[in-house]
PDB file of C-alpha atoms in Angstrom:
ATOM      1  CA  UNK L   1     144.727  30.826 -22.196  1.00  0.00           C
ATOM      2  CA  UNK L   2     146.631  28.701 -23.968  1.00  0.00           C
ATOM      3  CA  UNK L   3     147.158  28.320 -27.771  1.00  0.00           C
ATOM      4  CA  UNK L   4     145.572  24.554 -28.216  1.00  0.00           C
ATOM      5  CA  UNK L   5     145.436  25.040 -31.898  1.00  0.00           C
ATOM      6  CA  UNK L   6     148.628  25.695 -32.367  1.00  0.00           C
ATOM      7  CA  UNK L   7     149.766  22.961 -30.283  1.00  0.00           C
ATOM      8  CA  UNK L   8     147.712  20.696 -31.420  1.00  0.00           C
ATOM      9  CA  UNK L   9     149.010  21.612 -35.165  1.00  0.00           C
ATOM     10  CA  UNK L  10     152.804  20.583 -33.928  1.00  0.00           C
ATOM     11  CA  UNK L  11     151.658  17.734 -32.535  1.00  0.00           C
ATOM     12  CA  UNK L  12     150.037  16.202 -35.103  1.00  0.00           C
ATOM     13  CA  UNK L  13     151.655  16.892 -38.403  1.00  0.00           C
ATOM     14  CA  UNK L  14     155.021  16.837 -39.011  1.00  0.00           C
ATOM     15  CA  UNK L  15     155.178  18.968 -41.940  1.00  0.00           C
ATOM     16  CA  UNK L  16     153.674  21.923 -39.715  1.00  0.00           C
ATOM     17  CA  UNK L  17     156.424  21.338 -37.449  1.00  0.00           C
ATOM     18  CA  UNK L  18     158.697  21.893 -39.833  1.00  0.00           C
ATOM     19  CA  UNK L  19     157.598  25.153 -41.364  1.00  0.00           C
ATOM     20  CA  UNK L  20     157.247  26.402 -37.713  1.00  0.00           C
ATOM     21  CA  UNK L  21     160.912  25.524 -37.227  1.00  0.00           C
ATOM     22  CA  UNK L  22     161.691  27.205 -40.467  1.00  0.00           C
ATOM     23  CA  UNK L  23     159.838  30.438 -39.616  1.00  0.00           C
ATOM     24  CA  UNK L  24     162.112  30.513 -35.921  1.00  0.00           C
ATOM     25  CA  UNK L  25     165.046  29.338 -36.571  1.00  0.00           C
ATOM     26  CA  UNK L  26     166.845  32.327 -36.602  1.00  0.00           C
ATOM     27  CA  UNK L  27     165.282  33.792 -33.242  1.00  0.00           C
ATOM     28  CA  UNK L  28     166.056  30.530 -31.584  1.00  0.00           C
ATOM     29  CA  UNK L  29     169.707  30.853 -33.241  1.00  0.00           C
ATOM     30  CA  UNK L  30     170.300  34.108 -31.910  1.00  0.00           C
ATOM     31  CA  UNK L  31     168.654  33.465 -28.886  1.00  0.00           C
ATOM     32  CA  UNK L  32     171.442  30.779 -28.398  1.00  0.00           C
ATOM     33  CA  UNK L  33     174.335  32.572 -29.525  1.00  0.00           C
ATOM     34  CA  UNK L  34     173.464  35.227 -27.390  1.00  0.00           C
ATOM     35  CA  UNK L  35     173.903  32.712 -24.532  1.00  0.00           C
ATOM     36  CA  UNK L  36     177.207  31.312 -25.756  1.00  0.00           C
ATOM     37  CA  UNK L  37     178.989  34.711 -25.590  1.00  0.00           C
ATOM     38  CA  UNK L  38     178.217  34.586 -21.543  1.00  0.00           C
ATOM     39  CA  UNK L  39     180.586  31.373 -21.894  1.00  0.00           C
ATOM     40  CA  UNK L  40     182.939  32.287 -25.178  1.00  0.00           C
ATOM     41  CA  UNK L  41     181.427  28.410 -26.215  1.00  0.00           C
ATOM     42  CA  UNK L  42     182.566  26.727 -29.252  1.00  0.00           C
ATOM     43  CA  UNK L  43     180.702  26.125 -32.468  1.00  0.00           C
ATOM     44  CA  UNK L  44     180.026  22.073 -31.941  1.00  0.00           C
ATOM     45  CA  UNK L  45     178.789  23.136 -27.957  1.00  0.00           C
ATOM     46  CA  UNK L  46     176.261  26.321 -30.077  1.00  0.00           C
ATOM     47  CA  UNK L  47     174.873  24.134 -32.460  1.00  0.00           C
ATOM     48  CA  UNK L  48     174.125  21.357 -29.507  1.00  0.00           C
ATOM     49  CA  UNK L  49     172.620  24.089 -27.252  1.00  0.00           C
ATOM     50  CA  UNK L  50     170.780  24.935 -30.852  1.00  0.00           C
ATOM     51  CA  UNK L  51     169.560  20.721 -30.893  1.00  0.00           C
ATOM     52  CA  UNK L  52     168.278  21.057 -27.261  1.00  0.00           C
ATOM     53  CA  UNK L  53     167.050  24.745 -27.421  1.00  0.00           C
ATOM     54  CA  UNK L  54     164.510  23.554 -30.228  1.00  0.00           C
ATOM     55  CA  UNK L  55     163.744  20.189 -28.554  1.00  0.00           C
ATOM     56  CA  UNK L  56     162.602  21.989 -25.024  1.00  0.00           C
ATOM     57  CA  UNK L  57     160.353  24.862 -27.160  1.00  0.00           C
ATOM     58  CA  UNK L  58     158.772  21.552 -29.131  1.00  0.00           C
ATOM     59  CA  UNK L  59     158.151  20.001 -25.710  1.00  0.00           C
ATOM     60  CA  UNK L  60     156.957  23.124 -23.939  1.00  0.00           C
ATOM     61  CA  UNK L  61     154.946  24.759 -26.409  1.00  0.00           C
ATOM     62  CA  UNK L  62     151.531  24.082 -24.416  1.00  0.00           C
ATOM     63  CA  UNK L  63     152.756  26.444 -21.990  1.00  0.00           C
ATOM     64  CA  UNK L  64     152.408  29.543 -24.512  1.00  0.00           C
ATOM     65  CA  UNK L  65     149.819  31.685 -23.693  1.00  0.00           C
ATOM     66  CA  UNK L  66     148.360  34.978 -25.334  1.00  0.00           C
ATOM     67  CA  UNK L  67     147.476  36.386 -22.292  1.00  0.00           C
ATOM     68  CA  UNK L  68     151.491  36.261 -21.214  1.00  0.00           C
ATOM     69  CA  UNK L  69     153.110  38.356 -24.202  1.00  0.00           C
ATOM     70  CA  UNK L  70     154.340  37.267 -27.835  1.00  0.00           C
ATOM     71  CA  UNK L  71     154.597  33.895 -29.586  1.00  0.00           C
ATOM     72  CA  UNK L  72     158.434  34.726 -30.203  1.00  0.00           C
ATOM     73  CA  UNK L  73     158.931  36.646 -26.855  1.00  0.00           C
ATOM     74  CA  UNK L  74     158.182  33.226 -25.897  1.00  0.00           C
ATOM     75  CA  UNK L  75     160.598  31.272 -27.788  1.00  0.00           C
ATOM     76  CA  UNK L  76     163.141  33.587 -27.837  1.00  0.00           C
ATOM     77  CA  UNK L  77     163.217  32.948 -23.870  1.00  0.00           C
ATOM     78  CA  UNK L  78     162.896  29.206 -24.027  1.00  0.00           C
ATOM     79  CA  UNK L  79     165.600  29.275 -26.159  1.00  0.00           C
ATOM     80  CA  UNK L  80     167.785  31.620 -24.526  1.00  0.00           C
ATOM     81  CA  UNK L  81     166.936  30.014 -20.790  1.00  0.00           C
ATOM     82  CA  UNK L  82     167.823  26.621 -21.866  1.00  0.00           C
ATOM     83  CA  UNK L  83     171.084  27.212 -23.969  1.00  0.00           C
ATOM     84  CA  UNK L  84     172.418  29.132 -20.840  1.00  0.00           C
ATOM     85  CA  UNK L  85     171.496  26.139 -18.817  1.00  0.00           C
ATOM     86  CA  UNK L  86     173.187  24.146 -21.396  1.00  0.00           C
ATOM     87  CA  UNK L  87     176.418  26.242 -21.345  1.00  0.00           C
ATOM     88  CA  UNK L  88     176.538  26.111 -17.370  1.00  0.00           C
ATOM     89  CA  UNK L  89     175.720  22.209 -17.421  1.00  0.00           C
ATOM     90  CA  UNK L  90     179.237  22.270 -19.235  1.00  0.00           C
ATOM     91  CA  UNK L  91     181.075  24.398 -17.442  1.00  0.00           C
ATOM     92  CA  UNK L  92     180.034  21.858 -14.496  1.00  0.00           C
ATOM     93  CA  UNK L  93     180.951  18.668 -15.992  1.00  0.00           C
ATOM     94  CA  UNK L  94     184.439  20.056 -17.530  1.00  0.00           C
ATOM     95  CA  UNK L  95     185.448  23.325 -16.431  1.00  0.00           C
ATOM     96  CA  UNK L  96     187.897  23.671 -19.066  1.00  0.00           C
ATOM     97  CA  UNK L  97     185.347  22.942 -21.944  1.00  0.00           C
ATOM     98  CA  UNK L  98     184.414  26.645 -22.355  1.00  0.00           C
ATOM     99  CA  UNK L  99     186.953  29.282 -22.018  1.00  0.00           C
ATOM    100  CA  UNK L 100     185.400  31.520 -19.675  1.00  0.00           C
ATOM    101  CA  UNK L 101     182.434  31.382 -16.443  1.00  0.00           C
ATOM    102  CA  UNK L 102     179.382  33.093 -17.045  1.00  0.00           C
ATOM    103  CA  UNK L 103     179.681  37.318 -16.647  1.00  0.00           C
ATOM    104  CA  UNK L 104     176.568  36.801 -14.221  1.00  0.00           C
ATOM    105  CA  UNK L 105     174.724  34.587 -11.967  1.00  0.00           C
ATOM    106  CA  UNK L 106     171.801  32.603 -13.081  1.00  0.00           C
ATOM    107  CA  UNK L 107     169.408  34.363 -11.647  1.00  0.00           C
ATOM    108  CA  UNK L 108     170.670  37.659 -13.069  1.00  0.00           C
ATOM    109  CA  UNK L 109     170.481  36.006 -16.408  1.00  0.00           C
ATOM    110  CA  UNK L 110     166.901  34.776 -15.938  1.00  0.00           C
ATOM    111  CA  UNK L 111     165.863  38.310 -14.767  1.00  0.00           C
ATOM    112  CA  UNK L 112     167.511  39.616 -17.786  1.00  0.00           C
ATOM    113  CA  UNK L 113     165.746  37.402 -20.506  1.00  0.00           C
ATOM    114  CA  UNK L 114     162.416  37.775 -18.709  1.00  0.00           C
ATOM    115  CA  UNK L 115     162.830  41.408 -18.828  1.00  0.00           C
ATOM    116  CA  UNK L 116     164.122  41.198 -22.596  1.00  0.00           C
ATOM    117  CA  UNK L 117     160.840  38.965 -22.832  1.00  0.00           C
ATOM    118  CA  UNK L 118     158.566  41.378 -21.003  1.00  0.00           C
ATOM    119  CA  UNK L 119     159.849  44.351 -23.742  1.00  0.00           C
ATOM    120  CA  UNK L 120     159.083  42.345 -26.961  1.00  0.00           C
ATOM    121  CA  UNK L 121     155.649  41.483 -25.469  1.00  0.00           C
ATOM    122  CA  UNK L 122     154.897  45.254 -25.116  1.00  0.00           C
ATOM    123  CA  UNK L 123     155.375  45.386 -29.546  1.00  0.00           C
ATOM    124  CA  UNK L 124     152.334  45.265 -31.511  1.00  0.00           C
ATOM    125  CA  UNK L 125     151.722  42.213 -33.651  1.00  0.00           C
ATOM    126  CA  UNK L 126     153.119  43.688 -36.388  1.00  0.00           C
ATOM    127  CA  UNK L 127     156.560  44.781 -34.999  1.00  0.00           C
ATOM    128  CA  UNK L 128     157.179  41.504 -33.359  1.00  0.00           C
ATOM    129  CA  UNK L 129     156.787  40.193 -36.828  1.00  0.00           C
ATOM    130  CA  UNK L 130     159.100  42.483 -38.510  1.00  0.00           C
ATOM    131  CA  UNK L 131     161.620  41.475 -35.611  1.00  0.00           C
ATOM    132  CA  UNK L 132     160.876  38.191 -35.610  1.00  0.00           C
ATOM    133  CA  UNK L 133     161.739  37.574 -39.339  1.00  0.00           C
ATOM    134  CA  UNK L 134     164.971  40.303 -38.926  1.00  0.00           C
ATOM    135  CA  UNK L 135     166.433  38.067 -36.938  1.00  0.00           C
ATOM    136  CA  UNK L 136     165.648  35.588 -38.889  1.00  0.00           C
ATOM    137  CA  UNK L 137     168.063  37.173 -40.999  1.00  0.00           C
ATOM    138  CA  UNK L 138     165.473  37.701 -43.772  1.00  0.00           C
ATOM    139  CA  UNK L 139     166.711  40.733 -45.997  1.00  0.00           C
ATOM    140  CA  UNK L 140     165.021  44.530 -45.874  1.00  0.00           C
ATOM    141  CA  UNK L 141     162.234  43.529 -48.878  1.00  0.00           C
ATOM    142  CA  UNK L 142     161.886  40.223 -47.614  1.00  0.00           C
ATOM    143  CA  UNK L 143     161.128  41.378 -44.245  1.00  0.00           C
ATOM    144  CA  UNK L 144     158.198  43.253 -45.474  1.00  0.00           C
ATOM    145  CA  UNK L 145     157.092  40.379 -48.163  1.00  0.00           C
ATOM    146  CA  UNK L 146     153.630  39.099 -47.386  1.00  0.00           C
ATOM    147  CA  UNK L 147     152.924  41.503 -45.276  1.00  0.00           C
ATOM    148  CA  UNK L 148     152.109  44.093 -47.812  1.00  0.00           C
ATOM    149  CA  UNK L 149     155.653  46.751 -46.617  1.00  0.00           C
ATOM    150  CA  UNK L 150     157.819  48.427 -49.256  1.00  0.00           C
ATOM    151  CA  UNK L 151     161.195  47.987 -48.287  1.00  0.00           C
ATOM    152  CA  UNK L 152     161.611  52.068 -46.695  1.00  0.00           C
ATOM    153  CA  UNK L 153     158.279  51.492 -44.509  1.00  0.00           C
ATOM    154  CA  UNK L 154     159.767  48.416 -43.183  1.00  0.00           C
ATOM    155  CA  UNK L 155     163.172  49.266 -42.046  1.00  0.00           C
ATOM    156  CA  UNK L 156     160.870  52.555 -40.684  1.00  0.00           C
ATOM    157  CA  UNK L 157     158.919  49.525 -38.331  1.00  0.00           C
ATOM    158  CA  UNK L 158     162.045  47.878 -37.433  1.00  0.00           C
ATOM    159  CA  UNK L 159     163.906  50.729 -36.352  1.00  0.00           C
ATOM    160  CA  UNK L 160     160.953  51.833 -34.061  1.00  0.00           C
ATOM    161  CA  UNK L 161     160.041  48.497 -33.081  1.00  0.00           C
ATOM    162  CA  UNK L 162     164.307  48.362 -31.958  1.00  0.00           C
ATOM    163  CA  UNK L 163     164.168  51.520 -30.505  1.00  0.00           C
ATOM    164  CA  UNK L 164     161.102  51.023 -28.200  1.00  0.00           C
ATOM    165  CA  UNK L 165     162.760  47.118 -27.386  1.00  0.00           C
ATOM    166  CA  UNK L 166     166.066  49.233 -26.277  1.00  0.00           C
ATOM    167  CA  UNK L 167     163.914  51.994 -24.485  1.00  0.00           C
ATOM    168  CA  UNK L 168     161.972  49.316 -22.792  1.00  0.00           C
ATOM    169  CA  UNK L 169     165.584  47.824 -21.598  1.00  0.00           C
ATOM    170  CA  UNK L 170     166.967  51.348 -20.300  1.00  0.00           C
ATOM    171  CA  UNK L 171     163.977  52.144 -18.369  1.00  0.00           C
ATOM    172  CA  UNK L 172     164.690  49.177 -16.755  1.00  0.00           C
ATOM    173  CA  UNK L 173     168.290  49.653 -16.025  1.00  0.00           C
ATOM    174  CA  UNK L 174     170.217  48.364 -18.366  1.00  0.00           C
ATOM    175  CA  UNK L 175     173.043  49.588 -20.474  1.00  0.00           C
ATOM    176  CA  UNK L 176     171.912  49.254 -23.979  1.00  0.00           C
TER     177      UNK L 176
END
């Protein structure tokens, strides 16, 4: 099932578009900069992977469904998929551009964010939000602004949204 309202909503009025960007842009940031550690990448080459990473969720965001996990599961993926794509189209155009090759293959890397996907789908709506807006880099009472948290509940809801993220991970396999 996918989201048509939503979509529909980014298609057709720009300011919507923009507040959606606003409300993401710091899971699509980290989401990127995660990716440019695997290839030690330099600011100008993150905030271009940034530029493309944003321009592929805009273009893709008909393929969101409900049924498949989280709204920012879902971008957080996007995002993270195509600034590692971005990073390796680099590396194969100038070798020397980024310092170092990828620590895995790309198919280890897509297993990895689909599993990192896969565990944020598995949070309620309510800890995906709380995670979504932390890494937004919203502040502890900001965090839990508008959605009616003092500031010790919602550090409480992080920390056990986290925890069952890095659980998740563990169980399957990795070093977290």
């Amino acid at each position: 099932l996918v989201n048509v309202a939503m979509t529909d909503r980014l298609a057709g009025d720009g300011r919507t578009r923009d507040q959606f960007v606003a409300r993401y842009e710091g899971l699509v940031w980290d989401a990127v900069n995660k990716a440019a550690l695997r290839f030690d990448a330099k600011p100008e080459d993150v905030e271009d992977a940034y530029v493309e990473a944003w321009a592929r969720i805009l273009s893709k965001i008909d393929h969101y469904s409900t049924d498949r996990g989280t709204l920012s599961g879902f971008l957080w993926t996007v995002a993270y998929r195509r600034a590692l794509s971005f990073f390796q189209r680099a590396v194969d155009r100038h070798p020397a551009a980024l310092a170092q090759e990828p620590a895995t293959d790309e198919w280890d890397m897509a297993e990895e964010s689909m599993d990192v996907f896969d565990c944020l789908s598995r949070l309620d709506v309510g800890q995906t939000e709380i995670v979504a807006r932390w890494g937004a880099g919203y502040k502890g009472r900001e965090i839990g602004e508008g959605l009616g948290l003092d500031t010790a509940r919602t550090f409480r809801y992080l920390y056990r949204a986290l925890d069952a993220v890095r659980r998740c991970m563990q169980e399957k396999g990795y070093a977290v």
